[in-house]
PDB file of C-alpha atoms in Angstrom:
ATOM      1  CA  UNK T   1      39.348  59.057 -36.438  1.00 52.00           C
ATOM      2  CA  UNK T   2      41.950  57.250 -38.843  1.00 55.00           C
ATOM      3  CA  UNK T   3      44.945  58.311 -35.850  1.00 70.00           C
ATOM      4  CA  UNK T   4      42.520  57.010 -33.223  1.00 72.00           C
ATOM      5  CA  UNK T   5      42.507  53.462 -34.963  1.00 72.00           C
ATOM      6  CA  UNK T   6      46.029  53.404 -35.829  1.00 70.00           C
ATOM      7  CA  UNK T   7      46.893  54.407 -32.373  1.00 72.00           C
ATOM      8  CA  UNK T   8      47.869  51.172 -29.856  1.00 70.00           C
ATOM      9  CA  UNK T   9      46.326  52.110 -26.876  1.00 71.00           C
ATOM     10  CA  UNK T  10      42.780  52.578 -28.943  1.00 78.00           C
ATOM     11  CA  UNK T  11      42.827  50.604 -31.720  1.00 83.00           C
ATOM     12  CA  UNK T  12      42.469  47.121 -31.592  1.00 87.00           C
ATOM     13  CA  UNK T  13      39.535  48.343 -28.742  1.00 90.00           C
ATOM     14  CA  UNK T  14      37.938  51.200 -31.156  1.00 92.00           C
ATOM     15  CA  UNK T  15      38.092  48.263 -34.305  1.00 92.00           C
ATOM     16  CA  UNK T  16      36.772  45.695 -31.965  1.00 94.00           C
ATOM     17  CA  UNK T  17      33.672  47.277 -31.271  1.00 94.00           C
ATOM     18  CA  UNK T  18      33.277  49.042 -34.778  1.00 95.00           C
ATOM     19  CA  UNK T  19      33.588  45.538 -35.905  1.00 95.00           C
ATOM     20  CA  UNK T  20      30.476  43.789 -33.886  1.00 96.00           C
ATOM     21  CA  UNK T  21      28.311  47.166 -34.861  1.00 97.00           C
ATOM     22  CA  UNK T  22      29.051  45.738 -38.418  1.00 96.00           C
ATOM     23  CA  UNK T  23      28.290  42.356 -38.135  1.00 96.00           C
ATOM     24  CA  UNK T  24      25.093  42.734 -36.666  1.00 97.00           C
ATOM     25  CA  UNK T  25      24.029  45.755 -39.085  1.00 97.00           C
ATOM     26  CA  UNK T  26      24.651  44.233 -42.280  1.00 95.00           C
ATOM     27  CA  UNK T  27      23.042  41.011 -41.340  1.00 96.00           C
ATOM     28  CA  UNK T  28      20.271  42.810 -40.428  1.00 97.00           C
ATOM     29  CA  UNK T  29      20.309  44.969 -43.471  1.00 96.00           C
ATOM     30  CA  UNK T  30      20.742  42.181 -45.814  1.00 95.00           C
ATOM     31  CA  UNK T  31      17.461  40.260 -44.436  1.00 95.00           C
ATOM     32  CA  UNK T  32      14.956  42.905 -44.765  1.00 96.00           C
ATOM     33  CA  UNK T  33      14.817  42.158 -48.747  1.00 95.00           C
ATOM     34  CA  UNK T  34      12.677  39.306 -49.668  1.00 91.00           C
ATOM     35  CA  UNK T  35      14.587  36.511 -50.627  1.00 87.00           C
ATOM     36  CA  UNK T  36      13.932  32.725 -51.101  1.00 81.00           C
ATOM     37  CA  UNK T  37      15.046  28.904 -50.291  1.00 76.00           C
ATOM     38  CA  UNK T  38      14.928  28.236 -54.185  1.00 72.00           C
ATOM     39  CA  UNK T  39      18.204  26.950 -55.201  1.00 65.00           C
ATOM     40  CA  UNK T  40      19.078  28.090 -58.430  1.00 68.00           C
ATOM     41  CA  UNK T  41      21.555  28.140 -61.367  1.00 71.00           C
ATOM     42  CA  UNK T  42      23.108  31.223 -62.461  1.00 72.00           C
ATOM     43  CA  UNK T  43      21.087  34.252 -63.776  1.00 74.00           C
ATOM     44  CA  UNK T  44      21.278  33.443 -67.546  1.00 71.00           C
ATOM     45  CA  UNK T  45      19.914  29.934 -66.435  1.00 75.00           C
ATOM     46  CA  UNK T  46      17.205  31.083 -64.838  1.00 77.00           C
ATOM     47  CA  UNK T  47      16.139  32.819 -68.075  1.00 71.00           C
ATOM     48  CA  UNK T  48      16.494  29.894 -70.024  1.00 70.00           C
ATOM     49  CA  UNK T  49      14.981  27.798 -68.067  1.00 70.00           C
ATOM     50  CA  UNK T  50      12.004  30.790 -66.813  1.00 72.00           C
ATOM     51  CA  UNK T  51      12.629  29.869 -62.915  1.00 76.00           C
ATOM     52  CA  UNK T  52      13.090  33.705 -62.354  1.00 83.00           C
ATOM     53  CA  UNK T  53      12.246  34.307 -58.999  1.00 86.00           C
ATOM     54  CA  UNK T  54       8.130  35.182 -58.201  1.00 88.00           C
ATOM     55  CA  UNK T  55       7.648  38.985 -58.383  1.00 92.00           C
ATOM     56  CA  UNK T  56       7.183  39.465 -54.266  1.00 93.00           C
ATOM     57  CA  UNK T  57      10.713  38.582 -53.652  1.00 93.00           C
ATOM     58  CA  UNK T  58      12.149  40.958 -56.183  1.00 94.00           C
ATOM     59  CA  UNK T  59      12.562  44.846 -55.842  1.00 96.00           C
ATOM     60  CA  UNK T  60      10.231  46.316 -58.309  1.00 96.00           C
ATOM     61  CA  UNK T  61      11.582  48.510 -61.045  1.00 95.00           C
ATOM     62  CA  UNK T  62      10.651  52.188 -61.174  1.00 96.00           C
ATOM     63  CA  UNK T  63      10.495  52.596 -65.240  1.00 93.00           C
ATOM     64  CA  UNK T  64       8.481  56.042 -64.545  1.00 95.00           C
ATOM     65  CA  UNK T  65       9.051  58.912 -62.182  1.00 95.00           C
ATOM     66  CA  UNK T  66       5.205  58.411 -61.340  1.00 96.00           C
ATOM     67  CA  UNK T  67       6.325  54.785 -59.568  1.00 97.00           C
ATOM     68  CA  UNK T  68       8.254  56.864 -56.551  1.00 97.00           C
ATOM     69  CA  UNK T  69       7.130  60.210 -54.912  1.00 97.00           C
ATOM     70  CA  UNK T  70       9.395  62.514 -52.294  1.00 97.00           C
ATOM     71  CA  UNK T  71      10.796  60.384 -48.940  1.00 96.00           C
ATOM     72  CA  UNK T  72      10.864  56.877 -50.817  1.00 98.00           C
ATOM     73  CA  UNK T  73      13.769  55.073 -51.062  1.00 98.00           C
ATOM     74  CA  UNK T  74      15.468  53.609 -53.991  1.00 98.00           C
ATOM     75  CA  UNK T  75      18.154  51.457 -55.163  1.00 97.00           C
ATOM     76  CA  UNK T  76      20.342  52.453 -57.825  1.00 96.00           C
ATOM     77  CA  UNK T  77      22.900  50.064 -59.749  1.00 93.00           C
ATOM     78  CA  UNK T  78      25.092  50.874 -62.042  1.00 91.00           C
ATOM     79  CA  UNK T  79      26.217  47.592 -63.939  1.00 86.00           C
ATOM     80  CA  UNK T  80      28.715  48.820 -66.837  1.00 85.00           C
ATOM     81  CA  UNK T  81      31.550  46.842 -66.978  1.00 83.00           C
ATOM     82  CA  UNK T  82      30.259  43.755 -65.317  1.00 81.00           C
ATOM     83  CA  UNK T  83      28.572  40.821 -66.126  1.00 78.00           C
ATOM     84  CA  UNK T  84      25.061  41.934 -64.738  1.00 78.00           C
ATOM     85  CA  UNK T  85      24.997  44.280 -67.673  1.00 77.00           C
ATOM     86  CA  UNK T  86      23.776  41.239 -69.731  1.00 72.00           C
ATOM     87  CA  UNK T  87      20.362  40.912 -68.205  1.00 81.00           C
ATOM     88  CA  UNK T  88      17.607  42.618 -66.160  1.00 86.00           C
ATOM     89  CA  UNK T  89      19.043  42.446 -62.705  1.00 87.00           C
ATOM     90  CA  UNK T  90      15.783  43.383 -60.841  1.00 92.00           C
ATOM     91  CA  UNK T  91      13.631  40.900 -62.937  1.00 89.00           C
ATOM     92  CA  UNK T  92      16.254  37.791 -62.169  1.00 88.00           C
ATOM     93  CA  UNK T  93      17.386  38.143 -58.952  1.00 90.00           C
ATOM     94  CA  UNK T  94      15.885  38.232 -55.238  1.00 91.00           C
ATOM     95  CA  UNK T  95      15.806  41.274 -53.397  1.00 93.00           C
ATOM     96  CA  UNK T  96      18.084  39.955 -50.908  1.00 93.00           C
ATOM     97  CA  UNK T  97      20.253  38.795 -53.863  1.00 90.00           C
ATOM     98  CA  UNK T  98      20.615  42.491 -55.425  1.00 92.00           C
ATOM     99  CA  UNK T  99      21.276  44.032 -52.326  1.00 93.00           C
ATOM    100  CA  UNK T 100      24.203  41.922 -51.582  1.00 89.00           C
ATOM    101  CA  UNK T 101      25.678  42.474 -54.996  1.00 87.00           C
ATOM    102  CA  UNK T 102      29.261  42.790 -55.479  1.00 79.00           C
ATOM    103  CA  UNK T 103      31.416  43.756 -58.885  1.00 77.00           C
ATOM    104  CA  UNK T 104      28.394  46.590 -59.431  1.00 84.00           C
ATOM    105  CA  UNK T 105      27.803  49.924 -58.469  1.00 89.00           C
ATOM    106  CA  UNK T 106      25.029  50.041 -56.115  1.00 93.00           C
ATOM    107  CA  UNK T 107      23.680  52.699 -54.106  1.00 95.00           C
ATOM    108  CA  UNK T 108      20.586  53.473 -51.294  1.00 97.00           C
ATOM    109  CA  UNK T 109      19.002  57.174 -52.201  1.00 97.00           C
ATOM    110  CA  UNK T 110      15.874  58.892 -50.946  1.00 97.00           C
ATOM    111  CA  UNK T 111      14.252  60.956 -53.380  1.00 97.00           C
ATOM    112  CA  UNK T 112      13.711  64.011 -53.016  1.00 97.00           C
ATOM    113  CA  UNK T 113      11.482  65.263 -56.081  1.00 97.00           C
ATOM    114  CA  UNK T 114      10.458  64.225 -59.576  1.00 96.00           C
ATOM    115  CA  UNK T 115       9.931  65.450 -62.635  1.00 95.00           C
ATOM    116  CA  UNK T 116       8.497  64.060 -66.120  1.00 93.00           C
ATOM    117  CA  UNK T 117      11.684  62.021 -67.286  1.00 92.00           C
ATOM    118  CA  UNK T 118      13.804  62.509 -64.292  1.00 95.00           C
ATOM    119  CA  UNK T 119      14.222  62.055 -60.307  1.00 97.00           C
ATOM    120  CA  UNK T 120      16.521  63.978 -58.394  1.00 97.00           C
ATOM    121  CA  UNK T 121      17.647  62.543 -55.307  1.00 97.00           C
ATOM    122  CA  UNK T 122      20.086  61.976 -52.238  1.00 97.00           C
ATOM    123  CA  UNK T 123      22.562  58.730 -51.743  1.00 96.00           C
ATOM    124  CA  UNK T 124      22.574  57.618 -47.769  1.00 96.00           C
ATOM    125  CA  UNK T 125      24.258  55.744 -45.890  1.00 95.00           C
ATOM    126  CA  UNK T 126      23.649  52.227 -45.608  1.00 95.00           C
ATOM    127  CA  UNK T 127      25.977  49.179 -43.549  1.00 95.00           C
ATOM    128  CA  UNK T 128      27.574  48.510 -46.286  1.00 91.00           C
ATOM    129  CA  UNK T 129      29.373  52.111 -46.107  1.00 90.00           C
ATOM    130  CA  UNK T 130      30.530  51.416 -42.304  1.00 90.00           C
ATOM    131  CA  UNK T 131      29.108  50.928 -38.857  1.00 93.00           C
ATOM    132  CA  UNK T 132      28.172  54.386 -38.342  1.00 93.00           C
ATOM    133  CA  UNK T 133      25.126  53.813 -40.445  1.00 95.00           C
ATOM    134  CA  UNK T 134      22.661  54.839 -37.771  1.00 96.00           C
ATOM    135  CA  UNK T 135      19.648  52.392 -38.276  1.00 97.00           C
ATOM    136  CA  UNK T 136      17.264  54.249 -36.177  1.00 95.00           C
ATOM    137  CA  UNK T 137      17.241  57.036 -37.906  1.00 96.00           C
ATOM    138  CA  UNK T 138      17.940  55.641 -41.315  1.00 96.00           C
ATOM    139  CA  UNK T 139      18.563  58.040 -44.502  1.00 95.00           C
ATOM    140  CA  UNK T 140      18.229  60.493 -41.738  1.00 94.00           C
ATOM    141  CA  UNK T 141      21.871  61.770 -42.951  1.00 90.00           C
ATOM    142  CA  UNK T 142      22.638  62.019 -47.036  1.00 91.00           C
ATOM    143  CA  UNK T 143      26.258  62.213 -48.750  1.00 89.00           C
ATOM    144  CA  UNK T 144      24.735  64.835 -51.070  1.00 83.00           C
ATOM    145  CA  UNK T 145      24.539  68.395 -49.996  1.00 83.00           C
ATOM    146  CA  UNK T 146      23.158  68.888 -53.865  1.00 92.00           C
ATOM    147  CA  UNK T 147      20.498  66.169 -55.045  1.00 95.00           C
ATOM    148  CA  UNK T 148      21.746  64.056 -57.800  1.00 95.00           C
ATOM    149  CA  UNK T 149      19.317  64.203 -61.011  1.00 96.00           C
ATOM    150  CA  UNK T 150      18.807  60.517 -62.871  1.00 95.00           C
ATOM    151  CA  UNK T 151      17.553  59.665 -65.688  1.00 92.00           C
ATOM    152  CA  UNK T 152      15.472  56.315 -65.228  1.00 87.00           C
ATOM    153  CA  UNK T 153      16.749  54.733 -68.492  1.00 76.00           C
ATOM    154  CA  UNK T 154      19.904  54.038 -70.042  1.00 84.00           C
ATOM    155  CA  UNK T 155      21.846  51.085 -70.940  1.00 85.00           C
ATOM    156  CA  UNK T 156      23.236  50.410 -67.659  1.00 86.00           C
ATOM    157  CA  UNK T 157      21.585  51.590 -64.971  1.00 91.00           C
ATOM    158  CA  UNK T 158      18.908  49.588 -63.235  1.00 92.00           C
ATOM    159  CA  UNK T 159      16.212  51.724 -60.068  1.00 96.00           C
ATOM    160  CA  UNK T 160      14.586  49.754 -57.875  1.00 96.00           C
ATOM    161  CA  UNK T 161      11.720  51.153 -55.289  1.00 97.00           C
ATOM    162  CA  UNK T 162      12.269  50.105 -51.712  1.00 97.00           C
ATOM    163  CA  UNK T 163       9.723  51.918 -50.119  1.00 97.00           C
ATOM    164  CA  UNK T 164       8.789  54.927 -48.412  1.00 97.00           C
ATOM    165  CA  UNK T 165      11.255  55.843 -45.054  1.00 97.00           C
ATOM    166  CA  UNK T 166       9.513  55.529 -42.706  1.00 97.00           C
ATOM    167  CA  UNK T 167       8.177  51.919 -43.717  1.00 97.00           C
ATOM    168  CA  UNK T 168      11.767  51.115 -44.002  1.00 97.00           C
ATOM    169  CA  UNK T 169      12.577  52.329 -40.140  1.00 97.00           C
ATOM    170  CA  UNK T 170       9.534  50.283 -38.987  1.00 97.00           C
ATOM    171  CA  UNK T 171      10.797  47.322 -40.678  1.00 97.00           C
ATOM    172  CA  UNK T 172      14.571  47.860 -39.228  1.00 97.00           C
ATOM    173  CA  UNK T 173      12.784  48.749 -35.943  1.00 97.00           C
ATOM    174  CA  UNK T 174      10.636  45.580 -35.537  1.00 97.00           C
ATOM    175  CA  UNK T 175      13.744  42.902 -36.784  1.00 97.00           C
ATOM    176  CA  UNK T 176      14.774  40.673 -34.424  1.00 97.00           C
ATOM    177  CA  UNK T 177      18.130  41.870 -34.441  1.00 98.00           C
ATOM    178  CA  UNK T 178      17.214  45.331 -34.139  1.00 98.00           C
ATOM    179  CA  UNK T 179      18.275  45.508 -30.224  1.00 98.00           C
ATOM    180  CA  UNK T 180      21.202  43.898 -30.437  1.00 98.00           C
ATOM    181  CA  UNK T 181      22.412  46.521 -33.188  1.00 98.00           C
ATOM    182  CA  UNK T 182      21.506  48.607 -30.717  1.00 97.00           C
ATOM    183  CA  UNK T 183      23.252  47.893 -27.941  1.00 98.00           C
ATOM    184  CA  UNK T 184      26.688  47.123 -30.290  1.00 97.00           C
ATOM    185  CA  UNK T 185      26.201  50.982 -32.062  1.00 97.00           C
ATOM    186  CA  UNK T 186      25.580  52.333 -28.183  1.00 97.00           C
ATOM    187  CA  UNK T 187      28.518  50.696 -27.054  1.00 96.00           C
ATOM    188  CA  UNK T 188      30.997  51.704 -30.248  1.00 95.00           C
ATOM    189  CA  UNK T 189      29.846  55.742 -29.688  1.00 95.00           C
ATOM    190  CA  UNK T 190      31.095  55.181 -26.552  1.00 95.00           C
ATOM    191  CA  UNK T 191      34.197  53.385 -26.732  1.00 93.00           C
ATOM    192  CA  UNK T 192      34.593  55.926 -29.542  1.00 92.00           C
ATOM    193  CA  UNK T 193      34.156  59.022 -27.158  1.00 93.00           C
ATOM    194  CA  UNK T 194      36.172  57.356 -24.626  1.00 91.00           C
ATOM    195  CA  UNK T 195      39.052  57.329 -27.063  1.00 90.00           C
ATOM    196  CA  UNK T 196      38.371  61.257 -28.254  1.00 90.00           C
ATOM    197  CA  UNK T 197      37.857  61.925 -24.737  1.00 91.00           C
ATOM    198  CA  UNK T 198      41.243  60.229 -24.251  1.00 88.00           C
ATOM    199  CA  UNK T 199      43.048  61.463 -26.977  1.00 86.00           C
ATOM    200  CA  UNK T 200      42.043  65.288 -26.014  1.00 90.00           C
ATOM    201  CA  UNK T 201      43.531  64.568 -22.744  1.00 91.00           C
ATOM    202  CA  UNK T 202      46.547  63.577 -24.018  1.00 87.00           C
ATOM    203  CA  UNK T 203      47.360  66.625 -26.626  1.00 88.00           C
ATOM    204  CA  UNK T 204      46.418  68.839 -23.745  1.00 92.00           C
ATOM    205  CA  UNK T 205      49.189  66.783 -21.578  1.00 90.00           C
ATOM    206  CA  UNK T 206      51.219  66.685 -24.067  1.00 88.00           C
ATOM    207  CA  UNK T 207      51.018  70.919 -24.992  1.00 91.00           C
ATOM    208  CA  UNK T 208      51.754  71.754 -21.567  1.00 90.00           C
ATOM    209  CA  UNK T 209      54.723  69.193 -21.575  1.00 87.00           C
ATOM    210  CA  UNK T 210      55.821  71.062 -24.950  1.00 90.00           C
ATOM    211  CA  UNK T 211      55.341  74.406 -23.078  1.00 90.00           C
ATOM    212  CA  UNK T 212      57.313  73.581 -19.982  1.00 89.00           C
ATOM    213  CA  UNK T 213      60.857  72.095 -21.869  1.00 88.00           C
ATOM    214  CA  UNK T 214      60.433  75.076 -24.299  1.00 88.00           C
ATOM    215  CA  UNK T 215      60.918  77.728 -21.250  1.00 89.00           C
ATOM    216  CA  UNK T 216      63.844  75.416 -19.969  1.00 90.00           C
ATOM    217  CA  UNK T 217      65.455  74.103 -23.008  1.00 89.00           C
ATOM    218  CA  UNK T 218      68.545  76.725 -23.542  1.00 90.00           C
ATOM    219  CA  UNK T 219      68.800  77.105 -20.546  1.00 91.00           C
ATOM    220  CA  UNK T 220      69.570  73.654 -19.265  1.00 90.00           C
ATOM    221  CA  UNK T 221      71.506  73.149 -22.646  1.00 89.00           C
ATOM    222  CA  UNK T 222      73.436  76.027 -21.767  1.00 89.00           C
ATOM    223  CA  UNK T 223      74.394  74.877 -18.466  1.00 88.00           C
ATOM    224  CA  UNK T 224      75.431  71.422 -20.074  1.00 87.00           C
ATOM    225  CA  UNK T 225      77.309  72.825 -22.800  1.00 86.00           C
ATOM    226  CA  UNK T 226      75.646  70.609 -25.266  1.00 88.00           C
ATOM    227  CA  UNK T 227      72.274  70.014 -26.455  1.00 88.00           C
ATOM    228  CA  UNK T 228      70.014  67.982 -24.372  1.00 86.00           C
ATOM    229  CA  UNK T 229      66.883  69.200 -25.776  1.00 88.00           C
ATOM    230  CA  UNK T 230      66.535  69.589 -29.600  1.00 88.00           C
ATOM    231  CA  UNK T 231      63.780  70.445 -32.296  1.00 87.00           C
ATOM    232  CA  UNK T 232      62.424  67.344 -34.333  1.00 86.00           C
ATOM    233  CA  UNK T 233      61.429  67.346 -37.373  1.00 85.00           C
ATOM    234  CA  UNK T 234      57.783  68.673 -36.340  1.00 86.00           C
ATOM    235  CA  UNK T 235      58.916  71.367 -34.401  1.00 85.00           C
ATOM    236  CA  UNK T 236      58.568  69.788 -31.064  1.00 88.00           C
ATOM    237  CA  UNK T 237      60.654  69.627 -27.756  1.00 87.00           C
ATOM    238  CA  UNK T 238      62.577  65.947 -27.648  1.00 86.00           C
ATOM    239  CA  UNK T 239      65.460  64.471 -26.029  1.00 82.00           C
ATOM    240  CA  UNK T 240      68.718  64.714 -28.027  1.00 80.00           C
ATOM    241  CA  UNK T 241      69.084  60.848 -29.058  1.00 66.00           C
ATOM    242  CA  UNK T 242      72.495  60.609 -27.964  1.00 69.00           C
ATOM    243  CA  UNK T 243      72.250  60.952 -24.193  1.00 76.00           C
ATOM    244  CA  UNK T 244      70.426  58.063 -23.162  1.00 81.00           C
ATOM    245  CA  UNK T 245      71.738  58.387 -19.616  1.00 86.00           C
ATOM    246  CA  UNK T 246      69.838  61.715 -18.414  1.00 86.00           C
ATOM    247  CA  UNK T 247      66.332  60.398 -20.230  1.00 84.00           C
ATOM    248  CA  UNK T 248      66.386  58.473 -16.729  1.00 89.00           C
ATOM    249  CA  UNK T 249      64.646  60.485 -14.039  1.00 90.00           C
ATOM    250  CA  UNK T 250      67.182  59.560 -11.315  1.00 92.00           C
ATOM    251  CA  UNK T 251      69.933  60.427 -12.787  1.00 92.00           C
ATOM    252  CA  UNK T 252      68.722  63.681 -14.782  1.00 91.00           C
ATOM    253  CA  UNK T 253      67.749  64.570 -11.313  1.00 91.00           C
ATOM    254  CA  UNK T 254      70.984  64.210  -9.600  1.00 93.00           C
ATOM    255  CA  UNK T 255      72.973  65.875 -12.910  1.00 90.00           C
ATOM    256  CA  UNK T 256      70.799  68.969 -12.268  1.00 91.00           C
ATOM    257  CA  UNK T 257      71.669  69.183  -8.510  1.00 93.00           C
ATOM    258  CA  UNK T 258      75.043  69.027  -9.635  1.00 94.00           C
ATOM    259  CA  UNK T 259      74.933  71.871 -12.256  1.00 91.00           C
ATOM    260  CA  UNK T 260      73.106  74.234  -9.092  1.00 93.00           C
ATOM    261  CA  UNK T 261      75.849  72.831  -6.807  1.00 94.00           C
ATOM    262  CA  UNK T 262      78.258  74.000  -9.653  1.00 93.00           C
ATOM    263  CA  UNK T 263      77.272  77.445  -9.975  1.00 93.00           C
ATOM    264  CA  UNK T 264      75.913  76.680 -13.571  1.00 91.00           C
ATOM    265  CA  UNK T 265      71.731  77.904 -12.575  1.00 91.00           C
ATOM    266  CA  UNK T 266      70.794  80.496 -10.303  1.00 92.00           C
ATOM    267  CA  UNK T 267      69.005  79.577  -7.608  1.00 93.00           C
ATOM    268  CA  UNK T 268      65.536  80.843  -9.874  1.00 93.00           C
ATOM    269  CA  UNK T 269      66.770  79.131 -12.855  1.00 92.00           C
ATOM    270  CA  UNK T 270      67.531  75.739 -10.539  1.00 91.00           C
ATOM    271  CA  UNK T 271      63.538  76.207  -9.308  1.00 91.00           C
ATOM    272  CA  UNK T 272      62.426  77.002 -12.840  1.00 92.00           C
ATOM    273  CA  UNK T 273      64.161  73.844 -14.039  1.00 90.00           C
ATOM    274  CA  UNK T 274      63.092  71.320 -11.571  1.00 90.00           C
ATOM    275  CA  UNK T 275      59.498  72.897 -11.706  1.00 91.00           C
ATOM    276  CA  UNK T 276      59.301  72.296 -15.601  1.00 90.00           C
ATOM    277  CA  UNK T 277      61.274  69.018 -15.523  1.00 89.00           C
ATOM    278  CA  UNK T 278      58.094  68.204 -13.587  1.00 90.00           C
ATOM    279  CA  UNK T 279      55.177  69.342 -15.652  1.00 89.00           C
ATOM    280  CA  UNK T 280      57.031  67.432 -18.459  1.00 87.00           C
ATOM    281  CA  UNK T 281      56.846  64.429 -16.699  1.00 88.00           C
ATOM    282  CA  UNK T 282      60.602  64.312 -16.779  1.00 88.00           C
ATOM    283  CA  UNK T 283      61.352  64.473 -12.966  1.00 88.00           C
ATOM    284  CA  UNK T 284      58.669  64.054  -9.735  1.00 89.00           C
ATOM    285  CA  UNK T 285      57.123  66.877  -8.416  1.00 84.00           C
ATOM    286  CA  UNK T 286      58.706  69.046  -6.059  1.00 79.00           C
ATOM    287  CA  UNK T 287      57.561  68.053  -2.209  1.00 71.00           C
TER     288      UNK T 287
END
């Protein structure tokens, strides 16, 4: 997929519509966590002066493997080496404001069992990993193909509960901005196919145009006594970069009239030629 976007005729069309998926997902993502209109100082202020946010705007903390069961969802941030490491990040900020976190380590995971000091689990995707964070069918898909065991407590890592699945699809489901996600994800898997589709058609093109100078090559090289066809680099069929007057159609197709005229192809060999020239895209089809 990497080729597809760095390829000009895709693109700036396949990053265009990846882009609007985006926009609209992580908007949407980023307002299904409880936040508030409180304005307030920075999280050591807030501790000093106890305006914490109130507890139905933060994520609550799982501190026990009984507080989650199999198909909930969890948060998990890792805050060594940054300056949330100083304080309890679920007990001072918002939901909205964890889940928009930067400078941390912070992933979405859907556990999968528990035991009596651990939970093993799954990360998913979320919008924040891309646009092809399918929303419908959220945690549907996991990076894992082996569940990740955590301990709940150490130094720096902080678990949050965010609910079971499917309460989390219902909630995605009935946003406002739900359909318009929709439509932006619909369109992107399309543009996206369009561009495979696209790209397909052009390696097959460009095989049989690999095919058809490969048959010809000596021997039109043969009849000009120099190399008009070469081998790159890759191994493929390209005109020799010093004969800039026969890469024109007209006058590659008058040259080869010449060298049949001269005696230098056989009549097969003049066919074979003009046939290939064609499937190449080199010359027009034979009428």
């Amino acid at each position: 997929m990497q080729s597809l976007l760095n390829d000009p005729a895709y693109g700036h069309k396949l990053r265009q519509a990846y882009g609007e998926v985006s926009r609209v997902s992580s908007r949407l993502w980023l307002d299904l966590w409880p936040g508030d209109s409180v304005p307030r100082d920075t999280p050591q202020s807030r501790i000093m002066l106890g305006a914490v946010p109130e507890e139905e705007v933060r994520i609550p903390a799982v501190s026990e493997t009984t507080d989650v069961k199999a198909d909930d969802l969890v948060v998990v941030i890792d805050t060594a080496g940054s300056s949330h490491a100083a304080y309890d990040i679920l007990g001072v900020l918002t939901g909205r404001e964890v889940m928009g976190l930067d400078h941390v380590t912070l992933k979405v995971a859907r556990v999968v069992s528990t035991a009596a000091k651990t939970i093993s689990v799954v990360t998913v995707p979320t919008p924040a990993d891309g646009w092809e964070c399918d929303l419908t069918n959220f945690a549907d898909r996991a990076y894992d193909s082996v569940p990740t065991t955590l301990t709940l407590k150490t130094k720096t890592r902080r678990i949050g509960r965010l609910g079971t699945v499917e309460e989390l699809r219902q909630r995605i489901r009935e946003h406002a901005l739900f359909d318009e996600w929709k439509q932006e994800y619909e369109n992107a898997k399309d543009v996206q196919r369009g561009a495979q589709e696209a790209a397909l058609k052009q390696q097959a093109d460009e095989a049989r145009r690999q095919e058809a100078l490969l048959k010809i090559g000596h021997i039109v090289n043969q009849a000009l006594g120099f190399d008009l066809f070469c081998l790159n680099t890759q191994g493929q069929v390209v005109f020799s970069y010093y004969n800039h007057f026969l890469q024109d159609a007209a006058n590659l197709r008058v040259h080869m009239a010449g060298l049949h005229a001269l005696g230098k192809f056989t009549d097969d060999e003049y066919d074979l030629v003009r046939d290939q020239l064609a499937i190449a895209g080199l010359l027009p089809a034979r009428q």
